[in-house]
Amino acid sequence: MKAVHIVFTLSILSGCTLPEANKTTPLSYYFQTPARIWEETLPLGNGRLGMMPDGGIDRETIVLNEISLWSGRRQDASNPYANLYLKSIRWLLFKGRNDVAQDLMYETFVCKGKGSGQGNGADVPYGSYQLLGNLILNYTYLHGANAPVSSYRRELNLEHATATVSFTRDSIHYTREAFTSFGGDLGVIHLSANAEQALNFTIGMNRPERYEVTTSGNDLIMRGQLNNGTDGKGMRYVARVRIILPRGGMLSASDTTVSIQNASEANLLVSMATDYFGDDPEAQVVSLLDASADKDIRTLKDEHLAVYGKLFKRAGLDLGWSGKEELPIDRRLAAFEEDKHDPGLAALYFQFGRYLLISSTRPGLLPPNLQGLWANTIQTPWNGDYHLNINLQMNLWPAEVTNLTELHLPLIEWTKQQVASGEQTAKVYYNARGWVTHILGNPWEFTAPGEHPSWGATNTSAAWLCEHLYTHYLYTQDTDYLNEVYPVMRGAALFFADMLVEDPRSHYLVTAPTTSPENAFVFNDRQIHICAGSTMDNQIVRGLFTHTIEAASILGVDTALTEELAAKRARLMPTTIGEDGRIMEWLEPFVEAEPHHRHVSHLYGLYPGNEISVEGTPALAEAARKSLEARGDKSTGWSMAWKINFWARLHEGEHAFKLLGDLLTPALRYDGTKYNGEGGGTAPNLFCMHPPFQIDGNFGACAGIAEMLVQSHSDRIELLPALPQAWKNGSFYGLKVRGGGEVSATWKEGLLTEARLRAPLAYTYHIKLPAHSARLSISMNQKPVSLPVISGMLTLDMQAGDEVLLTF
């Protein structure tokens, strides 16, 4: 068992009881108008299904999603001739002819076929994630559409994973409630009015293409088949809506709509499925509907909350009350831009990130894509795919630390599914053992280089994915799991053991050809991307080799291989500080073409890696600081989220908070008639904007807030390592650390007052105490204990279920 050190970086005052949750700060946000754009709608999801209602008064549109609905198909994208040019590309790179090497790569070292379609792959085999369709509700009222509306409120409640709309018209109060049930695995929409027979509406469904709408009895059905990029016979899908009228009313169906008249209450059950996970989506949707059709709304909600609450309630954050919680969310964001005194907004945003992760993935299904599982088009930006040079990985950054560990499993399973295709790619392109994948990922196991080497040549994606495999082990200490994923890690390591080649100029082993993701350097008056090795590649490969060696040692296997990996790891160029005091992005002193580029790849070793730290490598940490200062703060949404984590690792709470403020800047502003784009930031519904919407920034910022509160990446747990003045009072509970420990803390006026550590398994923790800890009080399992402190270190051998409380 590894030892874990807990470092208290702030003074500890007299103890106070630790709240389990803040009962006054609402975990919700609301609007006072129907949604004017999709980025104002409210996201609902249960890991498989998504709904986004716009809350329209006369006509309501609810966008429907299903996590697996992709066009495209599996394909052989391997270019059989690429390997013939690998030696020439490397020779050119080693001769300092990066420009000619890049030109040769454009001609030879790309995928076969159309690749991702330059990010527009809906009609090529690569495919695109797509909306399933739109559920349309057309309402009629006693005095028609011109009757005034009052008291309109549209709200998303994170604790209940429910969207509500309420308003008054014709002196009748209408309420709509929607959720994607975690219990029944279908969408539920509950409509009610406080007057008898006041509900009158018609429902229909549509999508931009490839659909047919019918009725069967009183069920409304939409089905179709997407384009696979070849013969048009791609994925099949079906959506079926069943309406239940608990308190009377008339229901009638036409060929393509269902109408309800004179009802007082209605339940709409929305079932969706594709043939990606099963061969008979028609039977699946009917089975799910039949299982819930006889249940009243209270039962449906209770089943939903029982499952969802087990995940959401594991962790909480209370940063205090400012009064701005009462503002509609669009006005609250605008107010925060002018005055940062709204600590509850950060707590809300943190929990919104957890909510989105719970809502967009679940064990046994797919990981969240570039938009989680929410999309409103058939050509989702960048295909809504799995970008593997940071974006997919960032989606899972909150999984372990925010106590949602099982939500890491879909990414882990997806990674395992890429291996067979990745082995072919490794052989065809590099004549290497093991497996590799590049920047592009989809449900069809696409692992070849992209169609454009400037971004498509990145080849360390499999190694980065394996970092997630090992991180899950570090948090769970599950050796059965480690034994299961070790072959995947081993295969990724084997690839680089073969692919690394000596650069005759430096005699270091390098990844060639490669890039520093999406960034370019100035070379012979051109912008060039292709290089022989990059700092990020070295940091990722070094981490892969280290983790594989550690895993092999734990499992007692592969002694010869670990010796080979250790020898080759020693021949990688270390992370290097350039003459300007910054960390070099490339292994040569190139000048970046875009100094403020959104990717900060050469700081991977700072976060999510751990080879750069304030305590362990102070010179590199200072160089990382200079690199960040030169890169600047303002950028795309996800880039600012990454920088929150960087500054937290540097223990710079004020700068991390400044980045959070930049990220929460409204990216869309309403001028009275339309919304105008403002660059990276936050949409009115709290979606992160690249722009356009990319969910990775939501997840990255959620992880960043956690990183400001607790860190455990370098064999020590630090509480409040990057606490900003804006959060001077607060508490959290349920955050996780490596080794599986669950940590809670309370602080006042910026000073820690109490800390609690729960051990789910047997583990040895070393707690480093501050110098002014003479009045330390320790209890183990609610019993006072007296333990020696040696050189400021308190050692605790904890068993499963033990709990330690520290107060001063």
mmCIF file of N, CA, C and O in Angstrom, residues 48-49 63-72 122 128-135 204-214 220-228 232-241 270-286 377-378 444:
data_model
loop_
_atom_site.group_PDB
_atom_site.id
_atom_site.type_symbol
_atom_site.label_atom_id
_atom_site.label_comp_id
_atom_site.label_asym_id
_atom_site.label_seq_id
_atom_site.Cartn_x
_atom_site.Cartn_y
_atom_site.Cartn_z
ATOM 1 N N ARG A 48 -28.565 7.905 -21.007
ATOM 2 C CA ARG A 48 -28.899 7.344 -22.324
ATOM 3 C C ARG A 48 -29.774 8.290 -23.117
ATOM 4 O O ARG A 48 -29.558 8.504 -24.313
ATOM 5 N N LEU A 49 -30.782 8.864 -22.473
ATOM 6 C CA LEU A 49 -31.746 9.725 -23.140
ATOM 7 C C LEU A 49 -31.530 11.177 -22.741
ATOM 8 O O LEU A 49 -31.128 11.476 -21.618
ATOM 9 N N VAL A 63 -36.348 19.046 -27.649
ATOM 10 C CA VAL A 63 -35.365 18.332 -28.451
ATOM 11 C C VAL A 63 -35.065 17.003 -27.777
ATOM 12 O O VAL A 63 -34.813 16.940 -26.570
ATOM 13 N N LEU A 64 -35.095 15.934 -28.557
ATOM 14 C CA LEU A 64 -34.901 14.578 -28.051
ATOM 15 C C LEU A 64 -33.542 14.036 -28.497
ATOM 16 O O LEU A 64 -33.143 14.219 -29.654
ATOM 17 N N ASN A 65 -32.860 13.354 -27.590
ATOM 18 C CA ASN A 65 -31.559 12.767 -27.907
ATOM 19 C C ASN A 65 -31.452 11.364 -27.341
ATOM 20 O O ASN A 65 -32.078 11.029 -26.338
ATOM 21 N N GLU A 66 -30.626 10.561 -27.997
ATOM 22 C CA GLU A 66 -30.276 9.226 -27.529
ATOM 23 C C GLU A 66 -28.779 9.059 -27.763
ATOM 24 O O GLU A 66 -28.288 9.313 -28.852
ATOM 25 N N ILE A 67 -28.024 8.677 -26.733
ATOM 26 C CA ILE A 67 -26.572 8.771 -26.716
ATOM 27 C C ILE A 67 -25.898 8.037 -27.861
ATOM 28 O O ILE A 67 -24.791 8.398 -28.280
ATOM 29 N N SER A 68 -26.533 7.019 -28.419
ATOM 30 C CA SER A 68 -25.875 6.204 -29.448
ATOM 31 C C SER A 68 -26.284 6.576 -30.868
ATOM 32 O O SER A 68 -25.833 5.916 -31.811
ATOM 33 N N LEU A 69 -27.115 7.606 -31.052
ATOM 34 C CA LEU A 69 -27.654 7.879 -32.391
ATOM 35 C C LEU A 69 -26.604 8.567 -33.261
ATOM 36 O O LEU A 69 -26.442 9.791 -33.234
ATOM 37 N N TRP A 70 -25.932 7.784 -34.051
ATOM 38 C CA TRP A 70 -24.871 8.241 -34.949
ATOM 39 C C TRP A 70 -25.170 7.789 -36.373
ATOM 40 O O TRP A 70 -25.626 6.678 -36.610
ATOM 41 N N SER A 71 -24.875 8.651 -37.319
ATOM 42 C CA SER A 71 -24.776 8.196 -38.698
ATOM 43 C C SER A 71 -23.408 7.543 -38.886
ATOM 44 O O SER A 71 -22.597 7.479 -37.965
ATOM 45 N N GLY A 72 -23.136 7.050 -40.097
ATOM 46 C CA GLY A 72 -21.854 6.416 -40.371
ATOM 47 C C GLY A 72 -21.871 4.922 -40.107
ATOM 48 O O GLY A 72 -22.911 4.311 -39.849
ATOM 49 N N ALA A 122 -21.581 13.888 -41.372
ATOM 50 C CA ALA A 122 -22.901 13.260 -41.258
ATOM 51 C C ALA A 122 -23.190 12.299 -42.403
ATOM 52 O O ALA A 122 -23.897 11.307 -42.209
ATOM 53 N N SER A 128 -21.742 11.282 -37.767
ATOM 54 C CA SER A 128 -21.933 12.394 -36.848
ATOM 55 C C SER A 128 -22.984 12.013 -35.819
ATOM 56 O O SER A 128 -23.956 11.313 -36.135
ATOM 57 N N TYR A 129 -22.773 12.473 -34.601
ATOM 58 C CA TYR A 129 -23.829 12.372 -33.595
ATOM 59 C C TYR A 129 -24.956 13.303 -34.009
ATOM 60 O O TYR A 129 -24.710 14.417 -34.497
ATOM 61 N N GLN A 130 -26.218 12.869 -33.842
ATOM 62 C CA GLN A 130 -27.357 13.639 -34.323
ATOM 63 C C GLN A 130 -28.466 13.692 -33.273
ATOM 64 O O GLN A 130 -28.566 12.815 -32.409
ATOM 65 N N LEU A 131 -29.279 14.740 -33.396
ATOM 66 C CA LEU A 131 -30.503 14.745 -32.607
ATOM 67 C C LEU A 131 -31.384 13.597 -33.067
ATOM 68 O O LEU A 131 -31.365 13.218 -34.253
ATOM 69 N N LEU A 132 -32.159 13.051 -32.146
ATOM 70 C CA LEU A 132 -33.136 12.060 -32.566
ATOM 71 C C LEU A 132 -34.327 12.748 -33.208
ATOM 72 O O LEU A 132 -34.810 12.320 -34.251
ATOM 73 N N GLY A 133 -34.798 13.831 -32.597
ATOM 74 C CA GLY A 133 -35.926 14.539 -33.190
ATOM 75 C C GLY A 133 -36.447 15.626 -32.279
ATOM 76 O O GLY A 133 -35.885 15.912 -31.215
ATOM 77 N N ASN A 134 -37.528 16.222 -32.683
ATOM 78 C CA ASN A 134 -38.217 17.261 -31.923
ATOM 79 C C ASN A 134 -39.614 16.782 -31.577
ATOM 80 O O ASN A 134 -40.368 16.350 -32.452
ATOM 81 N N LEU A 135 -39.938 16.858 -30.303
ATOM 82 C CA LEU A 135 -41.312 16.628 -29.864
ATOM 83 C C LEU A 135 -41.987 17.993 -29.781
ATOM 84 O O LEU A 135 -41.519 18.878 -29.057
ATOM 85 N N GLY A 204 -46.823 16.332 -31.930
ATOM 86 C CA GLY A 204 -46.269 15.773 -33.151
ATOM 87 C C GLY A 204 -44.774 15.608 -32.981
ATOM 88 O O GLY A 204 -44.178 16.059 -31.999
ATOM 89 N N MET A 205 -44.121 14.963 -33.933
ATOM 90 C CA MET A 205 -42.673 14.798 -33.913
ATOM 91 C C MET A 205 -42.111 15.027 -35.301
ATOM 92 O O MET A 205 -42.778 14.779 -36.319
ATOM 93 N N ASN A 206 -40.873 15.501 -35.338
ATOM 94 C CA ASN A 206 -40.181 15.678 -36.608
ATOM 95 C C ASN A 206 -38.680 15.692 -36.388
ATOM 96 O O ASN A 206 -38.208 15.723 -35.263
ATOM 97 N N ARG A 207 -37.953 15.680 -37.454
ATOM 98 C CA ARG A 207 -36.512 15.919 -37.478
ATOM 99 C C ARG A 207 -36.177 16.401 -38.888
ATOM 100 O O ARG A 207 -37.011 16.310 -39.797
ATOM 101 N N PRO A 208 -34.978 16.918 -39.125
ATOM 102 C CA PRO A 208 -34.696 17.511 -40.441
ATOM 103 C C PRO A 208 -34.746 16.534 -41.603
ATOM 104 O O PRO A 208 -34.982 16.944 -42.738
ATOM 105 N N GLU A 209 -34.485 15.253 -41.375
ATOM 106 C CA GLU A 209 -34.457 14.301 -42.492
ATOM 107 C C GLU A 209 -34.610 12.882 -41.957
ATOM 108 O O GLU A 209 -34.529 12.631 -40.763
ATOM 109 N N ARG A 210 -34.900 11.958 -42.891
ATOM 110 C CA ARG A 210 -34.882 10.527 -42.641
ATOM 111 C C ARG A 210 -35.787 10.122 -41.475
ATOM 112 O O ARG A 210 -35.341 9.547 -40.483
ATOM 113 N N TYR A 211 -37.051 10.437 -41.607
ATOM 114 C CA TYR A 211 -37.989 10.056 -40.554
ATOM 115 C C TYR A 211 -39.369 9.841 -41.149
ATOM 116 O O TYR A 211 -39.717 10.333 -42.222
ATOM 117 N N GLU A 212 -40.181 9.084 -40.418
ATOM 118 C CA GLU A 212 -41.588 8.854 -40.733
ATOM 119 C C GLU A 212 -42.351 8.901 -39.421
ATOM 120 O O GLU A 212 -41.915 8.311 -38.430
ATOM 121 N N VAL A 213 -43.465 9.612 -39.403
ATOM 122 C CA VAL A 213 -44.294 9.713 -38.211
ATOM 123 C C VAL A 213 -45.611 9.002 -38.462
ATOM 124 O O VAL A 213 -46.261 9.224 -39.493
ATOM 125 N N THR A 214 -46.001 8.152 -37.515
ATOM 126 C CA THR A 214 -47.278 7.439 -37.604
ATOM 127 C C THR A 214 -47.901 7.412 -36.208
ATOM 128 O O THR A 214 -47.303 7.851 -35.229
ATOM 129 N N LEU A 220 -47.915 7.966 -30.417
ATOM 130 C CA LEU A 220 -47.287 8.685 -31.524
ATOM 131 C C LEU A 220 -45.894 8.096 -31.732
ATOM 132 O O LEU A 220 -45.120 7.966 -30.776
ATOM 133 N N ILE A 221 -45.554 7.762 -32.977
ATOM 134 C CA ILE A 221 -44.317 7.039 -33.268
ATOM 135 C C ILE A 221 -43.543 7.764 -34.359
ATOM 136 O O ILE A 221 -44.115 8.195 -35.363
ATOM 137 N N MET A 222 -42.245 7.904 -34.166
ATOM 138 C CA MET A 222 -41.356 8.362 -35.225
ATOM 139 C C MET A 222 -40.225 7.344 -35.352
ATOM 140 O O MET A 222 -39.629 6.940 -34.359
ATOM 141 N N ARG A 223 -39.946 6.942 -36.581
ATOM 142 C CA ARG A 223 -38.868 5.985 -36.825
ATOM 143 C C ARG A 223 -38.130 6.369 -38.100
ATOM 144 O O ARG A 223 -38.640 7.124 -38.931
ATOM 145 N N GLY A 224 -36.932 5.847 -38.230
ATOM 146 C CA GLY A 224 -36.158 6.126 -39.423
ATOM 147 C C GLY A 224 -34.824 5.412 -39.395
ATOM 148 O O GLY A 224 -34.520 4.630 -38.487
ATOM 149 N N GLN A 225 -34.038 5.692 -40.420
ATOM 150 C CA GLN A 225 -32.723 5.079 -40.563
ATOM 151 C C GLN A 225 -31.751 6.125 -41.074
ATOM 152 O O GLN A 225 -32.014 6.796 -42.086
ATOM 153 N N LEU A 226 -30.619 6.272 -40.398
ATOM 154 C CA LEU A 226 -29.657 7.297 -40.772
ATOM 155 C C LEU A 226 -28.770 6.829 -41.919
ATOM 156 O O LEU A 226 -28.706 5.647 -42.253
ATOM 157 N N ASN A 227 -28.048 7.784 -42.485
ATOM 158 C CA ASN A 227 -27.120 7.502 -43.571
ATOM 159 C C ASN A 227 -25.856 6.876 -43.005
ATOM 160 O O ASN A 227 -25.303 7.361 -42.015
ATOM 161 N N ASN A 228 -25.378 5.822 -43.634
ATOM 162 C CA ASN A 228 -24.134 5.199 -43.181
ATOM 163 C C ASN A 228 -22.933 5.632 -44.016
ATOM 164 O O ASN A 228 -21.820 5.146 -43.815
ATOM 165 N N GLY A 232 -26.603 4.135 -47.517
ATOM 166 C CA GLY A 232 -27.696 4.841 -46.854
ATOM 167 C C GLY A 232 -28.398 4.058 -45.777
ATOM 168 O O GLY A 232 -29.268 4.593 -45.082
ATOM 169 N N LYS A 233 -28.018 2.802 -45.575
ATOM 170 C CA LYS A 233 -28.715 1.950 -44.613
ATOM 171 C C LYS A 233 -27.921 1.898 -43.312
ATOM 172 O O LYS A 233 -27.253 0.916 -42.988
ATOM 173 N N GLY A 234 -28.029 2.981 -42.549
ATOM 174 C CA GLY A 234 -27.284 3.093 -41.313
ATOM 175 C C GLY A 234 -28.098 2.728 -40.101
ATOM 176 O O GLY A 234 -28.979 1.855 -40.146
ATOM 177 N N MET A 235 -27.840 3.406 -39.006
ATOM 178 C CA MET A 235 -28.473 3.081 -37.733
ATOM 179 C C MET A 235 -29.979 3.324 -37.777
ATOM 180 O O MET A 235 -30.434 4.352 -38.276
ATOM 181 N N ARG A 236 -30.729 2.395 -37.220
ATOM 182 C CA ARG A 236 -32.176 2.548 -37.107
ATOM 183 C C ARG A 236 -32.517 3.106 -35.729
ATOM 184 O O ARG A 236 -31.847 2.818 -34.746
ATOM 185 N N TYR A 237 -33.557 3.894 -35.687
ATOM 186 C CA TYR A 237 -33.983 4.500 -34.428
ATOM 187 C C TYR A 237 -35.507 4.538 -34.383
ATOM 188 O O TYR A 237 -36.199 4.460 -35.414
ATOM 189 N N VAL A 238 -36.043 4.683 -33.181
ATOM 190 C CA VAL A 238 -37.479 4.840 -33.008
ATOM 191 C C VAL A 238 -37.733 5.643 -31.741
ATOM 192 O O VAL A 238 -36.994 5.522 -30.757
ATOM 193 N N ALA A 239 -38.736 6.485 -31.794
ATOM 194 C CA ALA A 239 -39.234 7.194 -30.612
ATOM 195 C C ALA A 239 -40.737 6.986 -30.549
ATOM 196 O O ALA A 239 -41.431 7.049 -31.579
ATOM 197 N N ARG A 240 -41.244 6.754 -29.352
ATOM 198 C CA ARG A 240 -42.674 6.480 -29.187
ATOM 199 C C ARG A 240 -43.176 7.233 -27.962
ATOM 200 O O ARG A 240 -42.571 7.163 -26.889
ATOM 201 N N VAL A 241 -44.273 7.964 -28.128
ATOM 202 C CA VAL A 241 -44.843 8.772 -27.048
ATOM 203 C C VAL A 241 -46.231 8.229 -26.717
ATOM 204 O O VAL A 241 -47.075 8.051 -27.611
ATOM 205 N N VAL A 270 -42.092 9.262 -22.946
ATOM 206 C CA VAL A 270 -41.325 9.340 -24.193
ATOM 207 C C VAL A 270 -40.243 8.275 -24.156
ATOM 208 O O VAL A 270 -39.319 8.327 -23.334
ATOM 209 N N SER A 271 -40.366 7.303 -25.043
ATOM 210 C CA SER A 271 -39.418 6.193 -25.088
ATOM 211 C C SER A 271 -38.634 6.263 -26.392
ATOM 212 O O SER A 271 -39.210 6.484 -27.466
ATOM 213 N N MET A 272 -37.318 6.064 -26.322
ATOM 214 C CA MET A 272 -36.443 6.163 -27.497
ATOM 215 C C MET A 272 -35.426 5.041 -27.464
ATOM 216 O O MET A 272 -34.991 4.615 -26.397
ATOM 217 N N ALA A 273 -35.001 4.596 -28.651
ATOM 218 C CA ALA A 273 -33.964 3.570 -28.734
ATOM 219 C C ALA A 273 -33.385 3.537 -30.139
ATOM 220 O O ALA A 273 -34.007 4.006 -31.103
ATOM 221 N N THR A 274 -32.182 2.983 -30.251
ATOM 222 C CA THR A 274 -31.544 2.723 -31.546
ATOM 223 C C THR A 274 -31.154 1.252 -31.590
ATOM 224 O O THR A 274 -31.285 0.519 -30.605
ATOM 225 N N ASP A 275 -30.614 0.826 -32.719
ATOM 226 C CA ASP A 275 -30.161 -0.562 -32.818
ATOM 227 C C ASP A 275 -28.656 -0.683 -32.592
ATOM 228 O O ASP A 275 -28.048 -1.684 -32.956
ATOM 229 N N TYR A 276 -28.045 0.321 -31.950
ATOM 230 C CA TYR A 276 -26.612 0.245 -31.667
ATOM 231 C C TYR A 276 -26.326 -0.773 -30.573
ATOM 232 O O TYR A 276 -25.398 -1.572 -30.669
ATOM 233 N N PHE A 277 -27.126 -0.759 -29.508
ATOM 234 C CA PHE A 277 -26.918 -1.681 -28.393
ATOM 235 C C PHE A 277 -27.800 -2.919 -28.482
ATOM 236 O O PHE A 277 -27.576 -3.884 -27.752
ATOM 237 N N GLY A 278 -28.811 -2.910 -29.320
ATOM 238 C CA GLY A 278 -29.702 -4.055 -29.441
ATOM 239 C C GLY A 278 -30.301 -4.093 -30.825
ATOM 240 O O GLY A 278 -30.362 -3.085 -31.530
ATOM 241 N N ASP A 279 -30.771 -5.258 -31.235
ATOM 242 C CA ASP A 279 -31.257 -5.444 -32.599
ATOM 243 C C ASP A 279 -32.702 -5.014 -32.791
ATOM 244 O O ASP A 279 -33.153 -4.897 -33.931
ATOM 245 N N ASP A 280 -33.458 -4.802 -31.710
ATOM 246 C CA ASP A 280 -34.896 -4.554 -31.850
ATOM 247 C C ASP A 280 -35.305 -3.314 -31.054
ATOM 248 O O ASP A 280 -35.903 -3.433 -29.973
ATOM 249 N N PRO A 281 -35.003 -2.107 -31.552
ATOM 250 C CA PRO A 281 -35.401 -0.909 -30.813
ATOM 251 C C PRO A 281 -36.907 -0.754 -30.696
ATOM 252 O O PRO A 281 -37.394 -0.151 -29.735
ATOM 253 N N GLU A 282 -37.656 -1.269 -31.655
ATOM 254 C CA GLU A 282 -39.121 -1.177 -31.582
ATOM 255 C C GLU A 282 -39.635 -1.890 -30.329
ATOM 256 O O GLU A 282 -40.457 -1.344 -29.581
ATOM 257 N N ALA A 283 -39.156 -3.092 -30.093
ATOM 258 C CA ALA A 283 -39.599 -3.836 -28.913
ATOM 259 C C ALA A 283 -39.105 -3.168 -27.634
ATOM 260 O O ALA A 283 -39.812 -3.156 -26.612
ATOM 261 N N GLN A 284 -37.921 -2.579 -27.679
ATOM 262 C CA GLN A 284 -37.375 -1.943 -26.487
ATOM 263 C C GLN A 284 -38.226 -0.762 -26.043
ATOM 264 O O GLN A 284 -38.535 -0.625 -24.854
ATOM 265 N N VAL A 285 -38.622 0.085 -26.981
ATOM 266 C CA VAL A 285 -39.389 1.263 -26.569
ATOM 267 C C VAL A 285 -40.765 0.863 -26.051
ATOM 268 O O VAL A 285 -41.268 1.467 -25.087
ATOM 269 N N VAL A 286 -41.380 -0.143 -26.650
ATOM 270 C CA VAL A 286 -42.692 -0.589 -26.169
ATOM 271 C C VAL A 286 -42.570 -1.208 -24.783
ATOM 272 O O VAL A 286 -43.398 -0.947 -23.895
ATOM 273 N N THR A 377 -29.080 19.273 -33.986
ATOM 274 C CA THR A 377 -28.904 19.262 -35.431
ATOM 275 C C THR A 377 -28.517 17.857 -35.887
ATOM 276 O O THR A 377 -28.169 16.996 -35.086
ATOM 277 N N ILE A 378 -28.535 17.656 -37.219
ATOM 278 C CA ILE A 378 -28.040 16.389 -37.760
ATOM 279 C C ILE A 378 -26.552 16.469 -38.053
ATOM 280 O O ILE A 378 -25.884 15.445 -38.115
ATOM 281 N N TRP A 444 -17.556 3.920 -33.977
ATOM 282 C CA TRP A 444 -17.226 2.934 -35.010
ATOM 283 C C TRP A 444 -15.760 2.525 -34.985
ATOM 284 O O TRP A 444 -15.232 2.027 -35.965
#
